[in-house]
Coordinates of C-alpha atoms in Angstrom, one line a residue:
Chain B
D482 CA 82.4 70.2 102.4
S483 CA 82.7 73.6 102.9
G484 CA 83.6 73.8 106.6
V485 CA 80.6 75.9 107.2
T486 CA 77.9 73.2 108.7
Q487 CA 74.8 74.2 109.1
T488 CA 71.7 72.3 111.2
P489 CA 69.1 71.2 110.6
K490 CA 69.1 70.6 107.0
H491 CA 65.3 70.5 106.4
L492 CA 62.7 71.5 109.3
I493 CA 58.7 71.6 108.5
T494 CA 56.7 73.6 111.1
A495 CA 53.3 75.4 111.5
T496 CA 52.3 78.7 111.2
G497 CA 53.0 80.7 114.2
Q498 CA 55.5 78.4 115.5
R499 CA 59.0 79.2 116.5
V500 CA 62.6 77.7 115.3
T501 CA 66.2 78.1 115.9
L502 CA 68.8 77.4 112.9
R503 CA 72.5 76.9 114.0
C504 CA 75.5 77.5 112.4
S505 CA 79.1 76.7 112.6
P506 CA 81.7 78.6 110.9
R507 CA 84.3 77.1 109.0
S508 CA 87.4 76.9 111.3
G509 CA 89.2 80.7 111.7
D510 CA 86.7 82.2 110.5
L511 CA 85.1 85.1 112.8
S512 CA 82.5 86.4 110.6
V513 CA 79.0 85.0 110.2
Y514 CA 76.4 86.1 108.0
W515 CA 72.9 85.0 107.3
Y516 CA 70.9 84.8 103.8
Q517 CA 67.3 84.1 103.1
Q518 CA 66.8 82.6 99.7
S519 CA 63.4 82.2 98.0
L520 CA 62.3 82.1 94.6
D521 CA 60.4 85.6 94.6
Q522 CA 63.0 87.7 96.5
G523 CA 66.4 85.8 95.5
L524 CA 69.4 85.9 97.9
Q525 CA 68.4 88.6 100.9
F526 CA 70.9 89.8 103.5
L527 CA 69.4 89.4 106.8
I528 CA 72.3 89.9 109.3
H529 CA 76.2 89.7 109.8
Y530 CA 78.0 88.5 113.2
Y531 CA 81.8 89.5 113.8
N532 CA 83.4 87.9 116.9
G533 CA 80.1 88.3 118.7
E534 CA 79.1 91.3 117.9
E535 CA 76.5 92.6 115.3
R536 CA 78.2 94.5 112.5
A537 CA 75.3 94.8 109.9
K538 CA 71.5 94.8 109.3
G539 CA 69.8 93.9 106.1
N540 CA 66.1 92.7 105.7
I541 CA 65.5 91.1 108.8
L542 CA 62.0 90.9 109.9
E543 CA 61.6 91.7 113.6
R544 CA 60.1 88.4 114.2
F545 CA 63.8 87.3 113.3
S546 CA 66.8 87.7 115.7
A547 CA 70.2 86.2 115.8
Q548 CA 73.1 85.9 117.5
Q549 CA 76.8 84.9 117.8
F550 CA 78.2 83.0 120.7
P551 CA 81.9 83.2 122.3
D552 CA 82.4 79.8 120.4
L553 CA 81.6 81.6 117.0
H554 CA 78.5 79.5 116.2
S555 CA 75.8 81.7 115.9
E556 CA 72.0 80.8 115.8
L557 CA 69.0 82.4 113.9
N558 CA 65.9 82.7 115.8
L559 CA 62.5 82.7 113.7
S560 CA 59.3 83.4 115.6
S561 CA 55.4 83.5 115.0
L562 CA 56.2 82.1 111.6
E563 CA 54.4 82.5 108.5
L564 CA 53.7 80.8 105.1
G565 CA 56.0 83.5 103.3
D566 CA 59.0 82.3 105.7
S567 CA 59.4 79.5 103.9
A568 CA 62.7 79.4 102.3
L569 CA 66.3 78.3 102.2
Y570 CA 68.3 80.1 105.1
F571 CA 71.9 80.1 104.6
C572 CA 75.1 80.7 106.7
A573 CA 78.3 82.0 105.3
S574 CA 81.3 82.8 107.0
S575 CA 84.5 84.9 106.3
V576 CA 87.7 85.8 108.1
A577 CA 87.5 89.3 108.6
G578 CA 84.9 91.7 109.9
G579 CA 84.3 93.5 107.1
A580 CA 82.7 92.5 103.8
G581 CA 85.9 94.3 102.0
A582 CA 87.7 91.4 99.7
N583 CA 86.7 88.8 101.6
V584 CA 85.3 85.4 100.0
L585 CA 82.1 84.1 102.1
T586 CA 82.3 80.5 102.4
F587 CA 78.5 79.0 102.7
G588 CA 76.7 76.2 104.2
A589 CA 74.5 74.0 102.5
G590 CA 71.8 75.6 103.7
S591 CA 68.5 75.1 106.1
R592 CA 65.2 74.5 104.2
L593 CA 62.4 76.0 106.2
T594 CA 59.0 74.6 105.2
V595 CA 55.8 76.8 107.2
L596 CA 52.6 74.8 106.7
Chain Z
A277 CA 71.6 103.4 95.0
Q278 CA 73.7 100.5 94.3
S279 CA 72.7 97.7 92.4
V280 CA 73.7 94.2 90.7
T281 CA 71.8 93.1 87.9
Q282 CA 72.2 89.8 86.3
L283 CA 70.3 90.4 82.8
D284 CA 68.9 86.9 82.1
S285 CA 67.3 85.0 84.8
Q286 CA 67.7 81.7 82.7
V287 CA 70.1 80.8 80.0
P288 CA 69.6 77.1 78.3
V289 CA 72.6 75.9 76.0
F290 CA 73.2 73.0 74.6
E291 CA 76.4 71.2 75.5
E292 CA 79.7 72.2 74.1
A293 CA 78.5 75.5 73.0
P294 CA 80.1 78.7 74.4
V295 CA 78.2 80.5 77.4
E296 CA 78.2 84.1 78.7
L297 CA 75.9 85.2 81.8
R298 CA 75.7 88.8 82.4
C299 CA 76.1 90.9 85.3
N300 CA 76.1 94.9 85.4
Y301 CA 76.2 97.0 88.6
S302 CA 75.4 100.8 89.2
S303 CA 78.0 102.1 91.1
S304 CA 80.8 105.0 90.8
V305 CA 82.4 104.0 93.8
S306 CA 85.3 101.5 94.1
V307 CA 84.4 97.7 93.6
Y308 CA 85.4 93.7 94.0
L309 CA 83.9 91.5 92.0
F310 CA 82.8 87.9 92.6
W311 CA 80.9 84.9 90.8
Y312 CA 79.3 82.3 92.7
V313 CA 78.0 79.1 91.9
Q314 CA 75.0 77.3 93.6
Y315 CA 74.7 73.7 92.4
P316 CA 71.3 71.9 93.0
N317 CA 70.8 71.4 96.3
Q318 CA 74.3 73.1 97.6
G319 CA 75.4 75.9 99.1
L320 CA 77.4 79.0 97.2
Q321 CA 81.0 78.6 96.1
L322 CA 83.4 81.0 94.7
L323 CA 83.8 80.5 91.2
L324 CA 86.1 83.7 90.6
K325 CA 86.9 87.0 91.7
Y326 CA 88.1 90.5 90.8
L327 CA 89.9 92.5 93.5
S328 CA 92.6 94.6 91.2
G329 CA 95.1 94.1 88.5
S330 CA 94.1 92.4 85.4
T331 CA 90.8 92.7 84.5
L332 CA 90.6 89.1 83.0
V333 CA 89.8 87.0 85.6
K334 CA 89.9 82.8 85.6
G335 CA 88.4 81.0 88.0
I336 CA 87.4 77.1 88.4
N337 CA 86.0 74.5 86.1
G338 CA 87.6 76.8 82.9
F339 CA 85.1 79.9 83.8
E340 CA 86.5 83.3 82.9
A341 CA 85.3 86.7 83.5
E342 CA 86.5 90.3 82.6
F343 CA 86.0 93.4 84.3
N344 CA 84.9 96.2 82.3
K345 CA 84.9 99.6 84.3
S346 CA 83.6 101.6 81.8
Q347 CA 80.6 99.7 81.0
T348 CA 79.9 98.6 84.7
S349 CA 80.1 94.9 83.8
F350 CA 81.8 91.8 85.2
H351 CA 80.4 89.5 82.7
L352 CA 81.3 85.5 82.9
R353 CA 82.2 83.1 80.2
K354 CA 82.9 79.8 79.2
P355 CA 84.0 78.6 75.5
S356 CA 82.3 74.9 75.8
V357 CA 79.7 74.2 78.4
H358 CA 79.4 70.6 80.3
I359 CA 76.4 69.1 81.5
S360 CA 77.9 69.5 84.8
D361 CA 77.9 73.0 84.5
T362 CA 74.0 73.3 85.1
A363 CA 73.5 75.4 88.3
E364 CA 72.4 78.6 89.3
Y365 CA 74.9 81.4 89.2
F366 CA 75.2 84.7 91.3
C367 CA 77.3 87.7 90.6
A368 CA 78.2 89.6 93.9
V369 CA 79.8 93.0 94.3
V370 CA 81.4 94.6 97.1
F371 CA 80.8 98.3 96.8
H372 CA 83.3 100.2 99.0
S373 CA 82.5 103.9 99.1
G374 CA 85.2 104.7 101.6
G375 CA 87.0 104.0 104.6
S376 CA 85.2 101.1 106.2
N377 CA 82.1 101.5 104.4
Y378 CA 81.7 97.8 102.2
K379 CA 78.7 96.9 101.2
L380 CA 78.1 93.1 99.4
T381 CA 75.3 92.8 97.1
F382 CA 74.0 89.7 94.9
G383 CA 72.3 89.9 92.1
K384 CA 69.3 87.7 91.6
G385 CA 70.9 84.9 89.9
T386 CA 71.4 83.4 86.5
L387 CA 70.2 79.5 85.9
L388 CA 72.1 77.9 83.2
T389 CA 70.8 74.8 82.0
V390 CA 73.1 73.0 79.4
N391 CA 71.2 70.2 77.3
P392 CA 72.9 67.1 75.8

C-alpha cells in the first residue's frame, strides 16, 4: 500500500457519459498529479495541483477537469466520454509543490472502460 | 525539446541472466533522474533516483543505474534477474531549466519479461 488511495478501481460506462475519479494523497503530501496511461500513448501527464491550486497542465482535454479540495483530496472529472478515453488513470502525490527532486508516490490507478 | 527515450519497448530475458534497460534523454539543462517500476495491475513505484553525487546509484531489488552526463544516459542494470522482476520499467527525468522551472517527463516504458 503506497498510501495514495484511488477510487473506484474499475469503472465501465458508456460513450457520452460523465465520471469522477477520486484520489486521496499520502498523508503529509500537498501535491497531487494526474496521469493517463494507455497502450498507444504511454504515460501522459494531465494536471498538477499543489495545496488546492493548479500548478501545471499537461495534455488534458477540455472535456476533462480536476480540482483539489481543502482536505487535499482531488477529483478528476471526465465528461462526454469517448471510446478513446478508455485508459488507466493514475494519481500520484508528493510533498512539495514543484517537480524538482521530488519522488512521486503513485496510487494503484482507476481503470476506465468506455463502451 | 526535452524528451526521454527508452530504446527498447520490450526486453525478454531468461532467469538469472543479466539485463540492461536503456534510457536516454535530450537536454542540456540540469536533470534529476528516476527509474520507476510497474508490476502487473499495480501503480508505479520508485526503483532508484539520481539527484547528485556518485553517478552509480543503487536501488531496490538489486537494481542499479549509472548517470552518464556526456552520453545523456541513465541505463538500468541488474546482474541476475528473477521471474519476479517481470514488470514495466519507466525512466523519468526532471529537467531543470532554472529558477522554479522544472518539468517531469516519463519515457514510454520497457516491458521486461523474465522467462524460466
